[in-house]
Short mmCIF file of C-alpha atoms and ligand atoms in Angstrom, two decimals:
data_model
loop_
_atom_site.label_atom_id
_atom_site.label_comp_id
_atom_site.label_asym_id
_atom_site.label_seq_id
_atom_site.Cartn_x
_atom_site.Cartn_y
_atom_site.Cartn_z
CA UNK A 1 107.85 99.30 70.48
CA UNK A 2 104.68 97.30 72.05
CA UNK A 3 106.21 97.60 75.57
CA UNK A 4 103.42 98.94 78.21
CA UNK A 5 104.63 102.01 80.35
CA UNK A 6 102.39 103.17 83.02
CA UNK A 7 102.66 107.10 83.77
CA UNK A 8 102.33 107.89 87.49
CA UNK A 9 102.18 110.78 88.56
CA UNK A 10 103.95 111.84 91.83
CA UNK A 11 101.98 112.29 94.75
CA UNK A 12 102.55 114.40 97.89
CA UNK A 13 104.17 113.31 100.89
CA UNK A 14 100.78 113.00 103.59
CA UNK A 15 103.00 114.54 106.04
CA UNK A 16 105.53 117.22 104.35
CA UNK A 17 103.42 117.20 100.77
CA UNK A 18 106.55 116.74 99.57
CA UNK A 19 105.91 115.29 96.43
CA UNK A 20 107.48 111.36 95.61
CA UNK A 21 108.62 109.82 92.43
CA UNK A 22 106.50 106.59 92.40
CA UNK A 23 109.08 103.56 91.09
CA UNK A 24 106.34 101.07 91.69
CA UNK A 25 102.92 101.19 90.42
CA UNK A 26 101.79 98.48 92.43
CA UNK A 27 102.25 99.93 95.31
CA UNK A 28 101.73 104.07 95.73
CA UNK A 29 104.27 105.74 98.09
CA UNK A 30 102.25 108.25 99.98
CA UNK A 31 105.05 109.49 102.50
CA UNK A 32 109.03 110.41 101.34
CA UNK A 33 110.85 108.69 104.04
CA UNK A 34 109.70 105.93 106.68
CA UNK A 35 110.16 108.47 109.32
CA UNK A 36 107.14 110.43 107.98
CA UNK A 37 105.20 107.16 107.41
CA UNK A 38 105.79 106.97 111.43
CA UNK A 39 104.66 110.03 112.53
CA UNK A 40 102.14 110.22 110.42
CA UNK A 41 100.73 106.69 111.69
CA UNK A 42 101.27 107.85 114.84
CA UNK A 43 99.18 111.10 114.78
CA UNK A 44 96.50 108.47 113.23
CA UNK A 45 96.54 106.10 115.86
CA UNK A 46 96.62 109.39 118.54
CA UNK A 47 93.42 110.83 116.61
CA UNK A 48 91.39 108.07 116.76
CA UNK A 49 92.25 107.21 120.53
CA UNK A 50 91.67 110.52 121.17
CA UNK A 51 87.95 110.55 119.61
CA UNK A 52 87.19 107.21 121.92
CA UNK A 53 87.48 109.63 124.72
ZN1 ZN B 101 107.77 113.58 103.81
#
């Protein structure tokens, strides 16, 4: 057919390990929802703060 098809493996959510289908190969999703991304960011921020203390 000549069309370029890029197969993407579903990535697990960093928060709940749920597999996420990747609709866009140029911007992989690492979290299944916005809320999980927020939670993940908050814990990362908290961890870095705790390291500084
Ligand atoms: Zn999740």
